[in-house]
PDB file of C-alpha atoms in Angstrom:
ATOM      1  CA  UNK A  23      41.174  -0.685  31.168  1.00  0.00           C
ATOM      2  CA  UNK A  24      38.040  -0.845  32.393  1.00  0.00           C
ATOM      3  CA  UNK A  25      36.034   2.354  34.157  1.00  0.00           C
ATOM      4  CA  UNK A  26      34.665   2.933  37.535  1.00  0.00           C
ATOM      5  CA  UNK A  27      32.746   5.437  38.515  1.00  0.00           C
ATOM      6  CA  UNK A  28      33.617   9.306  38.345  1.00  0.00           C
ATOM      7  CA  UNK A  29      35.118   8.156  35.112  1.00  0.00           C
ATOM      8  CA  UNK A  30      38.421   6.921  36.790  1.00  0.00           C
ATOM      9  CA  UNK A  31      40.696   4.582  36.017  1.00  0.00           C
ATOM     10  CA  UNK A  32      41.665   1.537  37.809  1.00  0.00           C
ATOM     11  CA  UNK A  33      42.270   2.461  41.431  1.00  0.00           C
ATOM     12  CA  UNK A  34      45.501  -0.241  41.610  1.00  0.00           C
ATOM     13  CA  UNK A  35      46.543   1.833  38.779  1.00  0.00           C
ATOM     14  CA  UNK A  36      46.406   4.955  39.894  1.00  0.00           C
ATOM     15  CA  UNK A  37      48.216   4.169  43.184  1.00  0.00           C
ATOM     16  CA  UNK A  38      51.085   1.990  41.702  1.00  0.00           C
ATOM     17  CA  UNK A  39      51.795   5.267  40.044  1.00  0.00           C
ATOM     18  CA  UNK A  40      51.311   7.683  42.870  1.00  0.00           C
ATOM     19  CA  UNK A  41      53.550   5.409  44.360  1.00  0.00           C
ATOM     20  CA  UNK A  42      56.066   5.031  41.859  1.00  0.00           C
ATOM     21  CA  UNK A  43      56.041   9.385  41.356  1.00  0.00           C
ATOM     22  CA  UNK A  44      56.559   9.707  44.957  1.00  0.00           C
ATOM     23  CA  UNK A  45      59.516   7.537  45.025  1.00  0.00           C
ATOM     24  CA  UNK A  46      60.941   8.076  41.786  1.00  0.00           C
ATOM     25  CA  UNK A  47      61.587   4.772  41.944  1.00  0.00           C
ATOM     26  CA  UNK A  48      59.879   1.484  40.818  1.00  0.00           C
ATOM     27  CA  UNK A  49      61.636  -0.790  42.909  1.00  0.00           C
ATOM     28  CA  UNK A  50      60.638   1.527  46.325  1.00  0.00           C
ATOM     29  CA  UNK A  51      56.989   1.537  44.962  1.00  0.00           C
ATOM     30  CA  UNK A  52      56.592  -1.979  44.785  1.00  0.00           C
ATOM     31  CA  UNK A  53      58.148  -2.641  48.537  1.00  0.00           C
ATOM     32  CA  UNK A  54      55.523  -0.262  49.673  1.00  0.00           C
ATOM     33  CA  UNK A  55      52.919  -2.019  47.923  1.00  0.00           C
ATOM     34  CA  UNK A  56      53.966  -5.411  48.603  1.00  0.00           C
ATOM     35  CA  UNK A  57      53.908  -6.553  44.954  1.00  0.00           C
ATOM     36  CA  UNK A  58      56.659  -7.432  42.284  1.00  0.00           C
ATOM     37  CA  UNK A  59      58.294  -4.198  40.453  1.00  0.00           C
ATOM     38  CA  UNK A  60      57.118  -5.497  37.236  1.00  0.00           C
ATOM     39  CA  UNK A  61      53.734  -5.361  38.471  1.00  0.00           C
ATOM     40  CA  UNK A  62      54.237  -1.364  39.461  1.00  0.00           C
ATOM     41  CA  UNK A  63      55.327  -0.900  35.801  1.00  0.00           C
ATOM     42  CA  UNK A  64      52.487  -2.990  34.181  1.00  0.00           C
ATOM     43  CA  UNK A  65      49.995  -0.902  36.158  1.00  0.00           C
ATOM     44  CA  UNK A  66      51.795   2.142  35.503  1.00  0.00           C
ATOM     45  CA  UNK A  67      51.964   1.575  31.643  1.00  0.00           C
ATOM     46  CA  UNK A  68      48.295   0.810  31.524  1.00  0.00           C
ATOM     47  CA  UNK A  69      47.575   4.163  32.940  1.00  0.00           C
ATOM     48  CA  UNK A  70      49.877   5.487  30.098  1.00  0.00           C
ATOM     49  CA  UNK A  71      48.206   3.956  27.558  1.00  0.00           C
ATOM     50  CA  UNK A  72      44.113   4.622  28.617  1.00  0.00           C
ATOM     51  CA  UNK A  73      45.111   8.784  28.967  1.00  0.00           C
ATOM     52  CA  UNK A  74      47.546   8.914  25.643  1.00  0.00           C
ATOM     53  CA  UNK A  75      50.820  10.531  27.350  1.00  0.00           C
ATOM     54  CA  UNK A  76      53.399   9.250  28.954  1.00  0.00           C
ATOM     55  CA  UNK A  77      53.847  10.001  32.931  1.00  0.00           C
ATOM     56  CA  UNK A  78      57.554   9.150  33.353  1.00  0.00           C
ATOM     57  CA  UNK A  79      60.892  10.218  30.842  1.00  0.00           C
ATOM     58  CA  UNK A  80      62.591   6.717  31.751  1.00  0.00           C
ATOM     59  CA  UNK A  81      65.657   7.299  31.967  1.00  0.00           C
ATOM     60  CA  UNK A  82      69.217   5.401  32.615  1.00  0.00           C
ATOM     61  CA  UNK A  83      67.921   3.590  36.327  1.00  0.00           C
ATOM     62  CA  UNK A  84      65.655   6.389  36.504  1.00  0.00           C
ATOM     63  CA  UNK A  85      62.718   8.181  36.605  1.00  0.00           C
ATOM     64  CA  UNK A  86      61.567  11.503  36.011  1.00  0.00           C
ATOM     65  CA  UNK A  87      57.652  13.330  35.800  1.00  0.00           C
ATOM     66  CA  UNK A  88      56.636  14.382  32.557  1.00  0.00           C
ATOM     67  CA  UNK A  89      54.748  17.447  32.497  1.00  0.00           C
ATOM     68  CA  UNK A  90      51.805  15.581  32.313  1.00  0.00           C
ATOM     69  CA  UNK A  91      52.881  12.836  35.241  1.00  0.00           C
ATOM     70  CA  UNK A  92      53.363  15.676  37.431  1.00  0.00           C
ATOM     71  CA  UNK A  93      50.158  17.133  36.689  1.00  0.00           C
ATOM     72  CA  UNK A  94      48.539  14.012  37.697  1.00  0.00           C
ATOM     73  CA  UNK A  95      51.003  12.818  40.803  1.00  0.00           C
ATOM     74  CA  UNK A  96      49.950  16.793  42.241  1.00  0.00           C
ATOM     75  CA  UNK A  97      46.534  15.461  42.203  1.00  0.00           C
ATOM     76  CA  UNK A  98      46.216  12.399  43.271  1.00  0.00           C
ATOM     77  CA  UNK A  99      48.508  13.314  46.670  1.00  0.00           C
ATOM     78  CA  UNK A 100      46.365  15.977  46.927  1.00  0.00           C
ATOM     79  CA  UNK A 101      43.367  13.602  47.225  1.00  0.00           C
ATOM     80  CA  UNK A 102      44.831  11.013  49.222  1.00  0.00           C
ATOM     81  CA  UNK A 103      45.992  13.081  51.559  1.00  0.00           C
ATOM     82  CA  UNK A 104      42.237  14.378  52.088  1.00  0.00           C
ATOM     83  CA  UNK A 105      40.700  10.970  51.848  1.00  0.00           C
ATOM     84  CA  UNK A 106      43.552   9.742  54.886  1.00  0.00           C
ATOM     85  CA  UNK A 107      42.930  13.276  56.840  1.00  0.00           C
ATOM     86  CA  UNK A 108      38.686  12.421  56.448  1.00  0.00           C
ATOM     87  CA  UNK A 109      38.989   8.737  57.306  1.00  0.00           C
ATOM     88  CA  UNK A 110      41.421   9.335  60.214  1.00  0.00           C
ATOM     89  CA  UNK A 111      38.704  12.010  61.537  1.00  0.00           C
ATOM     90  CA  UNK A 112      36.460   9.296  61.424  1.00  0.00           C
ATOM     91  CA  UNK A 113      37.936   6.560  62.891  1.00  0.00           C
ATOM     92  CA  UNK A 114      38.936   8.963  66.150  1.00  0.00           C
ATOM     93  CA  UNK A 115      35.112   9.597  66.136  1.00  0.00           C
ATOM     94  CA  UNK A 116      34.451   8.892  69.807  1.00  0.00           C
ATOM     95  CA  UNK A 117      38.186   8.866  70.749  1.00  0.00           C
ATOM     96  CA  UNK A 118      39.393  11.465  72.412  1.00  0.00           C
ATOM     97  CA  UNK A 119      39.644  14.695  71.324  1.00  0.00           C
ATOM     98  CA  UNK A 120      43.527  15.154  70.284  1.00  0.00           C
ATOM     99  CA  UNK A 121      46.217  17.635  68.208  1.00  0.00           C
ATOM    100  CA  UNK A 122      49.305  16.929  66.701  1.00  0.00           C
ATOM    101  CA  UNK A 123      52.199  19.197  66.648  1.00  0.00           C
ATOM    102  CA  UNK A 124      55.673  19.413  64.827  1.00  0.00           C
ATOM    103  CA  UNK A 125      58.567  21.275  66.242  1.00  0.00           C
ATOM    104  CA  UNK A 126      61.987  21.296  66.693  1.00  0.00           C
ATOM    105  CA  UNK A 127      63.823  20.119  70.336  1.00  0.00           C
ATOM    106  CA  UNK A 128      64.969  23.203  71.267  1.00  0.00           C
ATOM    107  CA  UNK A 129      61.796  25.028  70.419  1.00  0.00           C
ATOM    108  CA  UNK A 130      59.693  22.104  72.102  1.00  0.00           C
ATOM    109  CA  UNK A 131      61.849  22.139  75.115  1.00  0.00           C
ATOM    110  CA  UNK A 132      62.972  25.910  75.582  1.00  0.00           C
ATOM    111  CA  UNK A 133      59.506  27.744  74.502  1.00  0.00           C
ATOM    112  CA  UNK A 134      56.292  25.057  74.400  1.00  0.00           C
ATOM    113  CA  UNK A 135      57.493  22.988  77.193  1.00  0.00           C
ATOM    114  CA  UNK A 136      57.435  26.148  80.045  1.00  0.00           C
ATOM    115  CA  UNK A 137      54.258  27.134  78.616  1.00  0.00           C
ATOM    116  CA  UNK A 138      51.970  24.412  78.283  1.00  0.00           C
ATOM    117  CA  UNK A 139      50.561  23.534  81.371  1.00  0.00           C
ATOM    118  CA  UNK A 140      48.323  26.099  80.996  1.00  0.00           C
ATOM    119  CA  UNK A 141      46.971  24.941  78.030  1.00  0.00           C
ATOM    120  CA  UNK A 142      46.192  21.257  79.729  1.00  0.00           C
ATOM    121  CA  UNK A 143      44.305  22.969  82.458  1.00  0.00           C
ATOM    122  CA  UNK A 144      42.314  25.243  79.834  1.00  0.00           C
ATOM    123  CA  UNK A 145      41.815  22.026  77.528  1.00  0.00           C
ATOM    124  CA  UNK A 146      41.928  19.052  79.509  1.00  0.00           C
ATOM    125  CA  UNK A 147      40.203  17.334  77.319  1.00  0.00           C
ATOM    126  CA  UNK A 148      42.548  17.572  74.460  1.00  0.00           C
ATOM    127  CA  UNK A 149      45.302  14.820  74.113  1.00  0.00           C
ATOM    128  CA  UNK A 150      48.474  16.724  72.549  1.00  0.00           C
ATOM    129  CA  UNK A 151      50.759  14.531  70.442  1.00  0.00           C
ATOM    130  CA  UNK A 152      54.102  16.128  70.101  1.00  0.00           C
ATOM    131  CA  UNK A 153      56.075  15.451  66.876  1.00  0.00           C
ATOM    132  CA  UNK A 154      59.350  16.453  67.908  1.00  0.00           C
ATOM    133  CA  UNK A 155      62.870  16.056  65.517  1.00  0.00           C
ATOM    134  CA  UNK A 156      65.351  18.375  64.114  1.00  0.00           C
ATOM    135  CA  UNK A 157      65.073  16.925  60.873  1.00  0.00           C
ATOM    136  CA  UNK A 158      62.508  18.693  59.270  1.00  0.00           C
ATOM    137  CA  UNK A 159      60.957  16.014  56.619  1.00  0.00           C
ATOM    138  CA  UNK A 160      60.308  14.150  60.059  1.00  0.00           C
ATOM    139  CA  UNK A 161      58.358  17.222  61.635  1.00  0.00           C
ATOM    140  CA  UNK A 162      56.534  17.446  58.236  1.00  0.00           C
ATOM    141  CA  UNK A 163      55.014  14.132  57.775  1.00  0.00           C
ATOM    142  CA  UNK A 164      51.669  13.784  56.957  1.00  0.00           C
ATOM    143  CA  UNK A 165      48.964  13.921  59.418  1.00  0.00           C
ATOM    144  CA  UNK A 166      50.672  16.365  61.730  1.00  0.00           C
ATOM    145  CA  UNK A 167      47.841  19.202  62.192  1.00  0.00           C
ATOM    146  CA  UNK A 168      50.456  22.473  63.029  1.00  0.00           C
ATOM    147  CA  UNK A 169      54.399  23.079  62.589  1.00  0.00           C
ATOM    148  CA  UNK A 170      56.834  25.576  64.139  1.00  0.00           C
ATOM    149  CA  UNK A 171      58.650  26.499  61.756  1.00  0.00           C
ATOM    150  CA  UNK A 172      61.989  29.077  61.724  1.00  0.00           C
ATOM    151  CA  UNK A 173      62.132  30.539  57.753  1.00  0.00           C
ATOM    152  CA  UNK A 174      61.001  33.235  55.887  1.00  0.00           C
ATOM    153  CA  UNK A 175      57.266  32.544  55.911  1.00  0.00           C
ATOM    154  CA  UNK A 176      57.051  30.870  52.788  1.00  0.00           C
ATOM    155  CA  UNK A 177      57.141  27.403  52.961  1.00  0.00           C
ATOM    156  CA  UNK A 178      55.348  24.867  50.094  1.00  0.00           C
ATOM    157  CA  UNK A 179      51.823  23.852  50.141  1.00  0.00           C
ATOM    158  CA  UNK A 180      51.628  25.178  53.862  1.00  0.00           C
ATOM    159  CA  UNK A 181      49.529  28.374  55.397  1.00  0.00           C
ATOM    160  CA  UNK A 182      51.720  30.344  57.767  1.00  0.00           C
ATOM    161  CA  UNK A 183      51.147  33.108  60.433  1.00  0.00           C
ATOM    162  CA  UNK A 184      53.961  34.407  62.010  1.00  0.00           C
ATOM    163  CA  UNK A 185      54.418  33.472  65.424  1.00  0.00           C
ATOM    164  CA  UNK A 186      57.608  36.505  66.474  1.00  0.00           C
ATOM    165  CA  UNK A 187      60.740  37.759  65.362  1.00  0.00           C
ATOM    166  CA  UNK A 188      64.133  37.187  67.180  1.00  0.00           C
ATOM    167  CA  UNK A 189      66.881  38.697  68.385  1.00  0.00           C
ATOM    168  CA  UNK A 190      70.373  36.405  68.351  1.00  0.00           C
ATOM    169  CA  UNK A 191      73.174  37.434  71.089  1.00  0.00           C
ATOM    170  CA  UNK A 192      76.472  35.134  72.438  1.00  0.00           C
ATOM    171  CA  UNK A 193      75.908  33.126  75.823  1.00  0.00           C
ATOM    172  CA  UNK A 194      78.253  31.043  77.793  1.00  0.00           C
ATOM    173  CA  UNK A 195      78.392  29.836  80.921  1.00  0.00           C
ATOM    174  CA  UNK A 196      79.226  32.651  84.059  1.00  0.00           C
ATOM    175  CA  UNK A 197      82.208  30.045  84.940  1.00  0.00           C
ATOM    176  CA  UNK A 198      83.228  30.762  81.425  1.00  0.00           C
ATOM    177  CA  UNK A 199      82.895  34.046  81.057  1.00  0.00           C
ATOM    178  CA  UNK A 200      85.516  34.481  84.294  1.00  0.00           C
ATOM    179  CA  UNK A 201      87.698  32.490  82.914  1.00  0.00           C
ATOM    180  CA  UNK A 202      87.715  34.317  79.777  1.00  0.00           C
ATOM    181  CA  UNK A 203      87.273  38.022  79.606  1.00  0.00           C
ATOM    182  CA  UNK A 204      85.100  39.423  76.559  1.00  0.00           C
ATOM    183  CA  UNK A 205      85.941  43.272  76.406  1.00  0.00           C
ATOM    184  CA  UNK A 206      84.358  43.354  72.637  1.00  0.00           C
ATOM    185  CA  UNK A 207      82.211  41.755  70.062  1.00  0.00           C
ATOM    186  CA  UNK A 208      86.153  40.783  68.627  1.00  0.00           C
ATOM    187  CA  UNK A 209      87.355  38.766  70.987  1.00  0.00           C
ATOM    188  CA  UNK A 210      84.535  36.683  71.028  1.00  0.00           C
ATOM    189  CA  UNK A 211      86.412  34.808  67.295  1.00  0.00           C
ATOM    190  CA  UNK A 212      89.261  33.361  69.423  1.00  0.00           C
ATOM    191  CA  UNK A 213      87.555  31.726  71.934  1.00  0.00           C
ATOM    192  CA  UNK A 214      85.580  28.127  71.417  1.00  0.00           C
ATOM    193  CA  UNK A 215      82.567  29.089  69.183  1.00  0.00           C
ATOM    194  CA  UNK A 216      80.138  26.342  69.888  1.00  0.00           C
ATOM    195  CA  UNK A 217      78.020  26.303  66.304  1.00  0.00           C
ATOM    196  CA  UNK A 218      74.713  24.248  64.668  1.00  0.00           C
ATOM    197  CA  UNK A 219      75.407  23.534  61.142  1.00  0.00           C
ATOM    198  CA  UNK A 220      73.720  21.588  58.711  1.00  0.00           C
ATOM    199  CA  UNK A 221      70.825  20.494  60.203  1.00  0.00           C
ATOM    200  CA  UNK A 222      68.774  23.761  58.793  1.00  0.00           C
ATOM    201  CA  UNK A 223      70.448  26.225  56.671  1.00  0.00           C
ATOM    202  CA  UNK A 224      68.398  29.176  57.270  1.00  0.00           C
ATOM    203  CA  UNK A 225      70.294  28.638  60.649  1.00  0.00           C
ATOM    204  CA  UNK A 226      72.403  31.683  61.583  1.00  0.00           C
ATOM    205  CA  UNK A 227      76.475  30.110  62.040  1.00  0.00           C
ATOM    206  CA  UNK A 228      78.948  32.582  63.788  1.00  0.00           C
ATOM    207  CA  UNK A 229      79.963  33.856  60.781  1.00  0.00           C
ATOM    208  CA  UNK A 230      77.155  35.942  59.686  1.00  0.00           C
ATOM    209  CA  UNK A 231      76.854  36.741  63.087  1.00  0.00           C
ATOM    210  CA  UNK A 232      80.530  38.012  63.922  1.00  0.00           C
ATOM    211  CA  UNK A 233      79.549  39.489  60.333  1.00  0.00           C
ATOM    212  CA  UNK A 234      76.443  41.599  60.833  1.00  0.00           C
ATOM    213  CA  UNK A 235      77.765  42.445  64.471  1.00  0.00           C
ATOM    214  CA  UNK A 236      80.912  44.726  62.630  1.00  0.00           C
ATOM    215  CA  UNK A 237      83.677  42.026  63.264  1.00  0.00           C
ATOM    216  CA  UNK A 238      84.095  39.666  60.517  1.00  0.00           C
ATOM    217  CA  UNK A 239      86.492  37.717  60.935  1.00  0.00           C
ATOM    218  CA  UNK A 240      88.039  34.467  58.751  1.00  0.00           C
ATOM    219  CA  UNK A 241      89.809  31.940  61.302  1.00  0.00           C
ATOM    220  CA  UNK A 242      87.209  30.960  63.869  1.00  0.00           C
ATOM    221  CA  UNK A 243      87.734  28.137  66.297  1.00  0.00           C
ATOM    222  CA  UNK A 244      84.697  26.691  65.445  1.00  0.00           C
ATOM    223  CA  UNK A 245      83.598  23.119  66.903  1.00  0.00           C
ATOM    224  CA  UNK A 246      79.953  22.068  64.954  1.00  0.00           C
ATOM    225  CA  UNK A 247      77.234  20.230  66.537  1.00  0.00           C
ATOM    226  CA  UNK A 248      73.415  19.291  65.024  1.00  0.00           C
ATOM    227  CA  UNK A 249      71.545  19.418  67.865  1.00  0.00           C
ATOM    228  CA  UNK A 250      70.773  23.228  69.080  1.00  0.00           C
ATOM    229  CA  UNK A 251      69.574  21.537  72.335  1.00  0.00           C
ATOM    230  CA  UNK A 252      73.086  19.822  72.656  1.00  0.00           C
ATOM    231  CA  UNK A 253      75.269  22.720  71.660  1.00  0.00           C
ATOM    232  CA  UNK A 254      73.177  24.802  74.406  1.00  0.00           C
ATOM    233  CA  UNK A 255      73.957  22.191  77.058  1.00  0.00           C
ATOM    234  CA  UNK A 256      77.891  22.215  75.986  1.00  0.00           C
ATOM    235  CA  UNK A 257      77.768  26.005  76.745  1.00  0.00           C
ATOM    236  CA  UNK A 258      76.225  25.266  79.570  1.00  0.00           C
ATOM    237  CA  UNK A 259      78.869  23.414  80.794  1.00  0.00           C
ATOM    238  CA  UNK A 260      81.370  26.003  79.884  1.00  0.00           C
ATOM    239  CA  UNK A 261      83.029  24.486  76.455  1.00  0.00           C
ATOM    240  CA  UNK A 262      82.136  27.814  74.180  1.00  0.00           C
ATOM    241  CA  UNK A 263      80.167  30.112  72.987  1.00  0.00           C
ATOM    242  CA  UNK A 264      76.850  29.990  71.660  1.00  0.00           C
ATOM    243  CA  UNK A 265      74.656  31.742  70.019  1.00  0.00           C
ATOM    244  CA  UNK A 266      71.091  32.451  71.512  1.00  0.00           C
ATOM    245  CA  UNK A 267      67.893  33.148  70.155  1.00  0.00           C
ATOM    246  CA  UNK A 268      66.840  35.147  72.530  1.00  0.00           C
ATOM    247  CA  UNK A 269      62.795  33.833  72.897  1.00  0.00           C
ATOM    248  CA  UNK A 270      64.840  29.907  73.362  1.00  0.00           C
ATOM    249  CA  UNK A 271      67.302  30.928  75.781  1.00  0.00           C
ATOM    250  CA  UNK A 272      65.802  33.327  78.281  1.00  0.00           C
ATOM    251  CA  UNK A 273      64.812  30.918  80.804  1.00  0.00           C
ATOM    252  CA  UNK A 274      68.293  30.040  80.517  1.00  0.00           C
ATOM    253  CA  UNK A 275      70.090  33.548  81.210  1.00  0.00           C
ATOM    254  CA  UNK A 276      67.308  33.881  84.168  1.00  0.00           C
ATOM    255  CA  UNK A 277      68.467  30.784  85.952  1.00  0.00           C
ATOM    256  CA  UNK A 278      72.178  32.272  85.443  1.00  0.00           C
ATOM    257  CA  UNK A 279      72.690  28.842  83.212  1.00  0.00           C
ATOM    258  CA  UNK A 280      73.871  31.740  80.616  1.00  0.00           C
ATOM    259  CA  UNK A 281      75.065  35.063  80.500  1.00  0.00           C
ATOM    260  CA  UNK A 282      75.703  37.461  77.447  1.00  0.00           C
ATOM    261  CA  UNK A 283      79.020  37.054  76.329  1.00  0.00           C
ATOM    262  CA  UNK A 284      79.229  40.269  74.930  1.00  0.00           C
ATOM    263  CA  UNK A 285      77.290  43.124  74.049  1.00  0.00           C
ATOM    264  CA  UNK A 286      76.632  42.653  70.658  1.00  0.00           C
ATOM    265  CA  UNK A 287      73.178  41.810  69.107  1.00  0.00           C
ATOM    266  CA  UNK A 288      71.244  41.279  65.925  1.00  0.00           C
ATOM    267  CA  UNK A 289      68.060  40.844  64.549  1.00  0.00           C
ATOM    268  CA  UNK A 290      67.549  36.962  63.345  1.00  0.00           C
ATOM    269  CA  UNK A 291      67.108  36.728  59.714  1.00  0.00           C
ATOM    270  CA  UNK A 292      64.630  35.075  59.632  1.00  0.00           C
ATOM    271  CA  UNK A 293      61.185  34.436  61.987  1.00  0.00           C
ATOM    272  CA  UNK A 294      59.488  31.848  63.779  1.00  0.00           C
ATOM    273  CA  UNK A 295      55.744  30.446  62.275  1.00  0.00           C
ATOM    274  CA  UNK A 296      53.325  28.710  62.888  1.00  0.00           C
ATOM    275  CA  UNK A 297      52.097  26.688  59.641  1.00  0.00           C
ATOM    276  CA  UNK A 298      49.817  23.837  58.362  1.00  0.00           C
ATOM    277  CA  UNK A 299      48.791  22.609  55.207  1.00  0.00           C
ATOM    278  CA  UNK A 300      47.016  24.791  52.773  1.00  0.00           C
ATOM    279  CA  UNK A 301      44.778  21.921  51.365  1.00  0.00           C
ATOM    280  CA  UNK A 302      43.387  20.589  54.740  1.00  0.00           C
ATOM    281  CA  UNK A 303      41.233  22.383  56.965  1.00  0.00           C
ATOM    282  CA  UNK A 304      41.923  22.524  60.622  1.00  0.00           C
ATOM    283  CA  UNK A 305      40.033  20.263  62.813  1.00  0.00           C
ATOM    284  CA  UNK A 306      38.215  21.902  65.835  1.00  0.00           C
ATOM    285  CA  UNK A 307      41.099  20.880  68.504  1.00  0.00           C
ATOM    286  CA  UNK A 308      43.878  22.485  65.793  1.00  0.00           C
ATOM    287  CA  UNK A 309      41.988  26.094  65.867  1.00  0.00           C
ATOM    288  CA  UNK A 310      41.769  25.869  69.123  1.00  0.00           C
ATOM    289  CA  UNK A 311      46.095  25.487  70.044  1.00  0.00           C
ATOM    290  CA  UNK A 312      46.652  27.519  66.732  1.00  0.00           C
ATOM    291  CA  UNK A 313      44.582  30.094  68.780  1.00  0.00           C
ATOM    292  CA  UNK A 314      46.342  29.102  72.231  1.00  0.00           C
ATOM    293  CA  UNK A 315      49.971  29.679  70.358  1.00  0.00           C
ATOM    294  CA  UNK A 316      49.580  32.862  68.991  1.00  0.00           C
ATOM    295  CA  UNK A 317      48.316  34.184  72.220  1.00  0.00           C
ATOM    296  CA  UNK A 318      51.073  32.961  73.984  1.00  0.00           C
ATOM    297  CA  UNK A 319      53.794  34.136  71.547  1.00  0.00           C
ATOM    298  CA  UNK A 320      52.657  38.121  71.428  1.00  0.00           C
TER     299      UNK A 320
END
């Protein structure tokens, strides 16, 4: 294999290996690169021969990175992300200044949007791109400058700064609570409980809430959703009781669309964080939005 400047192997071989390592599949790598799986395999084998070490363990219908392969892949991933970021910024030179932020639908609708008018007024030269999804891998895709994440503050390859902690309460529509008298937290267990499950396993469930509130119960009438926004809409429509993160439901309480269903409340076990890729310096527009968000959360 002919060496290039910087003493690197063929860039085609490096690109083929990076794609195969990212997908752990020669077929998917070939589809991405618009070549045949045999061509990808040939490039990877040539790279292994030049390095003198196997980069993959070739299992039955599967690939697994060797320790050497993982080290090479991580280095290529970091380098490709930096090059991608630089090219994107160069391409935007002379274009309107922009910054992207990834959030869940609930956070965008209930916390961010009511505040954004002030940002747009103060920074009319900055275009804000919203990446809104309840699927974490979509919000985490390459090219997103800032993300709002719910968790313990430990996120792989991301720098995180605390936005705020939270409190969790039980909420329902005033009409629902007029029909179902709740005298204590124990009374909640017999009511239709609207629960968000399966999207993010850090999310508190009704079983978690009742246990923390001192009223654990094995048999619950739970109706499950994969969207917090839809669960809150169901609660507003009088279909049951939902868990309310105070930072998100406060506007709904103020407008009397929802009401507190029980005196019980617990500290949220996780917090909301603002994060950005550790290996990618924040551009000026992202720093401006970051500082504004932190000021809003203070």
